[in-house]
Tab-separated table of C-alpha atoms and ligand atoms in Angstrom:
chain	number	residue	atom	x	y	z
B	1	MET	CA	69.345	95.956	104.952
B	2	LYS	CA	69.997	92.654	103.034
B	3	ALA	CA	73.690	91.234	102.969
B	4	ALA	CA	74.816	87.897	101.419
B	5	ARG	CA	77.233	86.397	103.415
B	6	ILE	CA	80.288	83.992	104.257
B	7	VAL	CA	78.918	82.571	108.006
B	8	LYS	CA	81.757	79.885	107.709
B	9	VAL	CA	84.240	78.783	105.040
B	10	ASN	CA	83.672	76.681	102.361
B	11	GLU	CA	80.112	76.570	103.201
B	12	PRO	CA	76.550	78.553	100.976
B	13	LEU	CA	76.731	81.918	102.157
B	14	GLN	CA	73.237	83.363	103.546
B	15	VAL	CA	71.532	86.553	102.690
B	16	GLN	CA	71.093	87.695	106.148
B	17	GLU	CA	69.285	90.848	107.644
B	18	LEU	CA	71.054	93.390	108.700
B	19	GLN	CA	71.003	96.750	110.577
B	20	THR	CA	71.622	99.644	107.667
B	21	PRO	CA	74.241	101.259	109.213
B	22	LYS	CA	74.131	105.489	110.202
B	23	PRO	CA	76.829	107.423	109.443
B	24	LYS	CA	78.689	109.428	111.782
B	25	ALA	CA	81.505	112.043	111.412
B	26	SER	CA	83.436	111.580	108.154
B	27	GLN	CA	81.487	108.283	107.254
B	28	VAL	CA	79.444	107.587	104.265
B	29	LEU	CA	76.390	105.523	103.580
B	30	ILE	CA	76.715	103.778	99.832
B	31	LYS	CA	73.755	102.652	98.024
B	32	ILE	CA	75.451	99.787	95.917
B	33	GLN	CA	74.177	99.507	92.547
B	34	SER	CA	77.267	97.407	91.495
B	35	SER	CA	79.122	94.806	93.433
B	36	GLY	CA	81.922	93.069	91.308
B	37	VAL	CA	82.665	89.289	92.221
B	38	CYS	CA	86.610	88.759	92.397
B	39	HIS	CA	88.875	85.756	92.402
B	40	SER	CA	90.238	86.860	95.774
B	41	ASP	CA	86.371	86.386	96.965
B	42	VAL	CA	86.672	82.973	96.165
B	43	HIS	CA	89.875	82.703	98.308
B	44	VAL	CA	88.446	84.505	101.224
B	45	TRP	CA	85.313	82.014	100.973
B	46	GLU	CA	86.991	78.958	100.781
B	47	GLY	CA	89.306	80.194	103.583
B	48	TYR	CA	92.829	79.677	102.295
B	49	TYR	CA	95.599	80.077	99.678
B	50	GLU	CA	98.089	78.047	98.394
B	51	GLY	CA	101.399	78.479	99.871
B	52	ILE	CA	104.516	76.543	99.187
B	53	GLY	CA	104.593	72.899	98.623
B	54	GLY	CA	100.552	73.278	98.498
B	55	GLN	CA	100.620	74.147	102.126
B	56	PRO	CA	97.290	76.784	102.513
B	57	LEU	CA	97.724	79.535	103.821
B	58	LYS	CA	94.673	80.459	105.943
B	59	THR	CA	92.709	83.589	105.529
B	60	THR	CA	91.710	83.649	109.520
B	61	ASP	CA	95.899	83.191	110.268
B	62	ARG	CA	95.552	86.849	107.918
B	63	GLY	CA	92.874	88.524	110.320
B	64	VAL	CA	90.317	87.954	108.365
B	65	LYS	CA	87.211	87.242	110.806
B	66	TYR	CA	83.840	85.620	109.643
B	67	PRO	CA	80.467	85.897	109.076
B	68	LEU	CA	82.015	88.428	106.931
B	69	THR	CA	80.281	90.289	103.709
B	70	PRO	CA	82.446	89.933	101.375
B	71	GLY	CA	82.977	92.455	97.803
B	72	HIS	CA	85.021	94.758	97.061
B	73	GLU	CA	84.593	95.818	93.945
B	74	ILE	CA	81.718	98.453	94.963
B	75	ALA	CA	79.794	101.122	92.781
B	76	GLY	CA	76.605	102.938	93.587
B	77	ILE	CA	75.284	106.384	94.752
B	78	VAL	CA	75.757	108.420	98.137
B	79	ASP	CA	72.642	107.604	100.559
B	80	ASN	CA	73.517	109.084	103.661
B	81	LEU	CA	76.289	111.206	104.512
B	82	GLY	CA	77.740	111.779	108.269
B	83	GLU	CA	78.278	115.646	109.314
B	84	GLN	CA	81.841	116.036	108.488
B	85	VAL	CA	81.222	115.453	105.129
B	86	GLU	CA	82.389	117.794	102.369
B	87	GLY	CA	82.334	117.738	98.863
B	88	PHE	CA	79.944	115.040	98.040
B	89	SER	CA	76.045	115.207	98.099
B	90	LYS	CA	73.148	112.620	97.924
B	91	ASN	CA	72.855	110.405	94.886
B	92	GLU	CA	75.867	111.220	93.221
B	93	LYS	CA	77.201	108.021	91.357
B	94	VAL	CA	81.057	107.013	93.444
B	95	LEU	CA	83.229	104.334	92.818
B	96	VAL	CA	84.986	102.951	96.104
B	97	TYR	CA	88.478	102.570	97.148
B	98	PRO	CA	88.503	99.379	99.276
B	99	TRP	CA	92.052	98.970	100.014
B	100	ILE	CA	91.760	101.046	103.661
B	101	GLY	CA	94.447	101.178	106.210
B	102	GLU	CA	94.660	101.811	109.714
B	103	GLY	CA	96.119	105.011	108.381
B	104	MET	CA	98.822	106.090	110.798
B	105	CYS	CA	101.546	102.921	109.459
B	106	PRO	CA	104.477	104.196	107.271
B	107	ALA	CA	103.040	102.561	104.040
B	108	CYS	CA	99.287	104.706	105.219
B	109	ARG	CA	101.826	107.787	105.494
B	110	VAL	CA	102.849	107.873	102.247
B	111	GLY	CA	99.515	107.338	101.029
B	112	GLU	CA	99.941	103.042	100.014
B	113	GLU	CA	97.061	102.327	102.188
B	114	ASN	CA	96.959	99.035	100.191
B	115	LEU	CA	99.890	97.771	101.915
B	116	CYS	CA	99.250	99.031	105.346
B	117	ASP	CA	100.830	96.897	108.390
B	118	LYS	CA	96.852	96.439	109.860
B	119	PRO	CA	94.472	96.572	106.606
B	120	ARG	CA	91.060	97.168	107.031
B	121	SER	CA	90.017	96.622	103.454
B	122	LEU	CA	86.039	95.949	102.712
B	123	GLY	CA	84.846	92.892	102.379
B	124	ILE	CA	88.166	90.937	103.205
B	125	TYR	CA	88.752	92.605	106.550
B	126	SER	CA	85.053	94.479	107.336
B	127	ASP	CA	81.783	94.360	105.341
B	128	GLY	CA	81.776	94.934	102.116
B	129	GLY	CA	79.571	95.088	98.854
B	130	TYR	CA	77.836	91.380	98.837
B	131	ALA	CA	74.856	93.910	100.470
B	132	GLN	CA	72.333	96.989	99.506
B	133	TYR	CA	74.574	99.634	101.387
B	134	VAL	CA	77.803	99.701	102.349
B	135	LEU	CA	79.487	102.030	105.067
B	136	VAL	CA	82.616	103.794	103.730
B	137	PRO	CA	84.717	104.811	107.047
B	138	SER	CA	85.547	108.479	105.064
B	139	TYR	CA	84.451	110.723	101.986
B	140	LYS	CA	88.133	110.440	101.239
B	141	TYR	CA	87.905	106.779	99.710
B	142	LEU	CA	85.339	107.899	97.310
B	143	VAL	CA	85.967	108.905	93.504
B	144	LYS	CA	82.752	110.457	91.656
B	145	LEU	CA	82.118	108.516	88.438
B	146	GLY	CA	81.409	110.889	85.065
B	147	ASP	CA	77.020	110.913	84.975
B	148	ASP	CA	77.095	108.842	81.849
B	149	MET	CA	79.897	105.701	83.629
B	150	ASP	CA	77.546	102.742	84.044
B	151	THR	CA	77.933	101.666	87.674
B	152	ASP	CA	78.453	97.379	86.824
B	153	THR	CA	81.769	98.215	84.452
B	154	SER	CA	82.880	101.175	86.958
B	155	ALA	CA	82.913	98.624	89.790
B	156	PRO	CA	85.797	96.170	88.792
B	157	LEU	CA	88.085	99.389	88.173
B	158	SER	CA	88.758	99.238	92.198
B	159	CYS	CA	90.561	95.684	92.015
B	160	ALA	CA	90.467	94.350	88.933
B	161	GLY	CA	91.586	97.342	86.812
B	162	LEU	CA	93.044	98.943	89.362
B	163	THR	CA	95.599	95.909	90.009
B	164	ALA	CA	96.028	95.997	86.114
B	165	TYR	CA	97.095	99.795	86.643
B	166	GLY	CA	99.031	99.343	89.913
B	167	ALA	CA	101.246	96.520	88.033
B	168	VAL	CA	102.017	98.237	85.150
B	169	LYS	CA	103.086	101.372	86.894
B	170	ASN	CA	105.495	99.078	89.352
B	171	ALA	CA	107.076	97.389	85.415
B	172	SER	CA	108.647	101.152	85.278
B	173	LEU	CA	108.103	100.814	81.575
B	174	LYS	CA	110.517	103.251	79.566
B	175	PRO	CA	109.088	104.029	75.863
B	176	ASP	CA	111.709	101.261	73.953
B	177	ASP	CA	110.934	98.535	76.518
B	178	ASN	CA	109.870	95.064	75.841
B	179	VAL	CA	107.720	93.902	78.047
B	180	VAL	CA	105.530	90.338	78.497
B	181	ILE	CA	102.418	90.140	79.841
B	182	VAL	CA	101.778	86.845	80.805
B	183	GLY	CA	97.941	85.720	81.338
B	184	THR	CA	95.651	87.784	78.738
B	185	GLY	CA	92.266	87.004	80.998
B	186	GLY	CA	90.401	90.304	81.913
B	187	LEU	CA	93.151	91.847	84.260
B	188	GLY	CA	95.996	91.135	81.417
B	189	LEU	CA	93.793	92.841	78.829
B	190	MET	CA	93.437	95.782	80.752
B	191	ALA	CA	96.921	95.542	81.341
B	192	ILE	CA	97.763	95.828	77.729
B	193	GLN	CA	94.794	98.687	77.279
B	194	LEU	CA	96.478	100.684	80.034
B	195	ALA	CA	100.554	100.026	78.979
B	196	LYS	CA	99.619	101.191	75.488
B	197	ALA	CA	97.530	104.438	76.361
B	198	VAL	CA	100.283	105.214	79.244
B	199	THR	CA	103.880	104.073	78.206
B	200	GLY	CA	105.751	103.546	74.980
B	201	ALA	CA	106.796	100.069	75.428
B	202	ASN	CA	106.654	97.062	72.981
B	203	ILE	CA	103.689	94.923	74.418
B	204	ILE	CA	104.320	91.019	73.807
B	205	ALA	CA	101.219	88.787	74.943
B	206	MET	CA	101.836	85.389	76.332
B	207	ASP	CA	98.832	83.183	76.766
B	208	LEU	CA	98.037	79.173	75.793
B	209	ASP	CA	94.754	80.473	74.241
B	210	ASP	CA	94.838	81.707	70.382
B	211	GLN	CA	91.154	83.384	71.410
B	212	LYS	CA	91.947	85.313	74.034
B	213	LEU	CA	95.623	86.179	72.219
B	214	GLU	CA	93.723	87.761	69.304
B	215	VAL	CA	91.518	89.887	71.399
B	216	ALA	CA	95.318	90.923	72.992
B	217	LYS	CA	95.755	92.081	69.407
B	218	LYS	CA	92.736	94.076	68.893
B	219	ASN	CA	93.589	95.397	72.075
B	220	GLY	CA	97.049	96.695	71.496
B	221	ALA	CA	99.645	93.855	72.079
B	222	ASN	CA	102.065	93.862	69.170
B	223	ASN	CA	103.258	90.527	69.339
B	224	ILE	CA	101.921	87.166	70.767
B	225	ILE	CA	103.260	84.613	71.844
B	226	ASN	CA	101.119	80.954	72.473
B	227	SER	CA	103.319	79.138	75.097
B	228	LYS	CA	101.292	75.727	74.887
B	229	LYS	CA	102.467	75.537	70.828
B	230	GLU	CA	105.554	77.703	70.858
B	231	ASP	CA	109.226	77.768	73.128
B	232	ALA	CA	108.232	80.619	75.164
B	233	VAL	CA	111.714	81.834	75.408
B	234	LYS	CA	112.865	81.440	72.145
B	235	GLY	CA	110.074	83.253	71.003
B	236	VAL	CA	110.537	86.192	73.328
B	237	MET	CA	114.362	86.019	72.551
B	238	GLU	CA	113.572	86.319	68.622
B	239	LEU	CA	111.140	89.446	69.296
B	240	THR	CA	113.711	91.600	71.619
B	241	ASP	CA	117.233	90.917	69.132
B	242	LYS	CA	118.079	87.994	71.865
B	243	LEU	CA	118.394	90.587	74.298
B	244	GLY	CA	115.371	89.202	76.345
B	245	ALA	CA	112.245	91.362	78.278
B	246	ASP	CA	112.996	94.602	79.828
B	247	ALA	CA	110.307	93.332	82.105
B	248	VAL	CA	107.437	90.759	82.777
B	249	ILE	CA	104.452	91.213	84.258
B	250	ASP	CA	102.926	88.006	85.336
B	251	PHE	CA	99.197	87.827	85.782
B	252	VAL	CA	98.924	84.088	86.207
B	253	ASN	CA	102.181	83.607	89.414
B	254	ALA	CA	102.455	79.986	88.919
B	255	SER	CA	105.149	78.133	89.148
B	256	LYS	CA	105.367	77.337	85.940
B	257	THR	CA	105.019	80.608	84.629
B	258	VAL	CA	107.182	81.904	86.978
B	259	GLU	CA	110.398	79.439	85.885
B	260	THR	CA	109.515	80.354	82.597
B	261	ASP	CA	109.791	84.367	83.106
B	262	MET	CA	112.996	83.611	85.069
B	263	GLN	CA	114.940	82.712	81.364
B	264	PHE	CA	113.776	85.583	79.433
B	265	LEU	CA	114.753	88.223	81.347
B	266	ARG	CA	117.172	91.079	80.188
B	267	ARG	CA	119.606	92.213	82.522
B	268	ARG	CA	117.910	94.856	85.193
B	269	ALA	CA	114.830	93.523	83.715
B	270	ARG	CA	111.957	93.860	86.230
B	271	LEU	CA	109.785	90.824	87.248
B	272	VAL	CA	106.345	92.084	88.544
B	273	LEU	CA	104.150	89.275	90.060
B	274	VAL	CA	100.573	89.559	90.322
B	275	GLY	CA	98.588	86.430	89.815
B	276	LEU	CA	97.240	84.477	92.851
B	277	PHE	CA	97.836	81.241	91.458
B	278	GLY	CA	100.455	80.324	93.862
B	279	GLY	CA	103.075	77.252	94.064
B	280	GLU	CA	106.709	77.998	94.619
B	281	LEU	CA	110.019	78.927	92.398
B	282	ARG	CA	113.340	77.591	92.485
B	283	LEU	CA	115.937	80.057	92.148
B	284	ALA	CA	119.527	80.651	90.692
B	285	LEU	CA	120.660	82.727	93.318
B	286	ILE	CA	123.800	84.083	91.786
B	287	ALA	CA	121.803	85.287	88.814
B	288	MET	CA	119.935	87.789	91.120
B	289	PRO	CA	123.282	89.873	91.392
B	290	THR	CA	125.140	89.166	88.358
B	291	ARG	CA	122.242	90.432	86.483
B	292	ALA	CA	120.493	92.980	88.684
B	293	TYR	CA	116.841	91.647	88.237
B	294	LYS	CA	114.223	92.809	90.127
B	295	ILE	CA	111.453	90.248	91.483
B	296	ILE	CA	108.332	93.265	92.717
B	297	GLY	CA	105.210	92.125	94.422
B	298	SER	CA	102.191	93.537	93.218
B	299	TYR	CA	99.230	94.376	94.867
B	300	THR	CA	96.281	96.178	94.160
B	301	GLY	CA	96.874	100.061	93.933
B	302	THR	CA	96.914	103.530	95.609
B	303	LEU	CA	93.517	105.588	96.211
B	304	ASN	CA	95.910	108.405	93.721
B	305	ASP	CA	96.281	105.404	91.220
B	306	MET	CA	92.095	104.380	91.211
B	307	VAL	CA	91.674	108.615	90.403
B	308	GLU	CA	93.854	108.336	87.507
B	309	LEU	CA	92.276	105.303	86.524
B	310	VAL	CA	88.377	106.420	86.835
B	311	SER	CA	89.944	109.627	84.995
B	312	LEU	CA	91.355	106.931	81.920
B	313	ALA	CA	88.266	104.907	82.254
B	314	LYS	CA	86.455	108.235	81.667
B	315	ARG	CA	87.849	108.430	78.402
B	316	ASP	CA	87.305	105.344	77.593
B	317	ILE	CA	90.906	103.889	77.387
B	318	ILE	CA	89.938	101.054	79.828
B	319	LYS	CA	86.591	99.439	79.659
B	320	PRO	CA	86.627	96.256	81.904
B	321	VAL	CA	84.140	93.344	80.550
B	322	VAL	CA	81.068	92.323	82.510
B	323	SER	CA	79.696	88.914	81.408
B	324	ASN	CA	77.249	87.583	84.076
B	325	ARG	CA	74.767	89.872	85.840
B	326	PHE	CA	73.681	88.173	89.303
B	327	LYS	CA	71.337	89.042	92.199
B	328	LEU	CA	71.781	89.378	95.774
B	329	ASP	CA	70.605	85.881	96.431
B	330	GLN	CA	72.503	84.731	93.535
B	331	ALA	CA	76.052	85.340	95.330
B	332	GLY	CA	76.775	82.033	96.194
B	333	GLU	CA	76.032	81.195	92.752
B	334	ALA	CA	78.407	83.624	91.087
B	335	LEU	CA	81.155	82.579	93.612
B	336	GLN	CA	80.545	78.628	92.547
B	337	MET	CA	80.841	79.878	88.565
B	338	LEU	CA	83.871	81.819	89.204
B	339	LYS	CA	85.393	79.152	90.726
B	340	ASP	CA	84.356	76.478	87.970
B	341	GLY	CA	85.954	79.142	85.290
B	342	LYS	CA	82.428	79.648	84.047
B	343	ILE	CA	82.511	83.528	83.575
B	344	VAL	CA	84.873	84.407	81.102
B	345	GLY	CA	84.441	88.440	81.676
B	346	ARG	CA	83.154	89.777	85.406
B	347	GLY	CA	80.446	88.882	87.306
B	348	VAL	CA	78.647	91.646	88.839
B	349	ILE	CA	75.920	91.309	91.171
B	350	ASN	CA	73.072	93.865	91.846
B	351	PRO	CA	72.104	94.226	94.596
C	401	LIG	ZN1	89.540	91.690	93.551
C	402	LIG	ZN1	98.558	102.039	107.510
């Protein structure tokens, strides 16, 4: 089989010919039809994230090993099954849950494999979806897609969609809450659709781009604030009877956005940090106990969340927007375009 691999960080991807894996026991071999191109693939390719003071946090320090086939948003059809697999048959259309854990840590024990101590996530810690086939360690990580669901728009559900859904869940929204959604790109937009569908909260969308804010409004935002043109803090205070936001979900998560978020939190507010922009935060520590804020880091979602999400997608409540399609040998180009901000919706590789 062919796979587009990161052989060395920051060097062009290489399309290599690899042995097609044979599934054993409960493993399943998936013939990949669609593999989403995610921003964290760019980080895995570059080999680092930005930490405090611009210091790079290396992916190899987090246990990533190269050469690696990236790609964790994988949809395709069942091609071959291990002898212990139940409930799946050849040619069934499935979405793969990539946030696989080692199975024994406290997080895995309660079904939060996405937060495992020793993660084995596909496309990050083991070979993923920029390939013709992927070996999934167990059939329990497969979720069946409806016959009328196409794999291109379904693939991004397993990371982009799941991250948005996980963040909305972590915000613990109640019907009368005001929630500010910071950053209305792909993830922010899905969070707006999901918050609208599954909570009764009043949604305030915040971005620097008027066009994106208009789209946010069409997709369920009750109010919009352009934080480039107006005072974001004043804007939120006016929309919330001077109380502040009950929850903020920040899909940018840069020093500047989070510093602003901190200024419009209501007492007891939840600040959910999702974006991977990075940076640092200066915090008035006294405000933490006196105002009882909760700062929550949100990373993807559980397998159970993905089952729910696929069910919501079946009913067209959420639909990722696919804007660019690539062949396998264009994988490097896809990453470069994403890095340069040239992909508006989601890019998908069709191997
Ligand atoms: Zn991702
Ligand atoms: Zn674990």
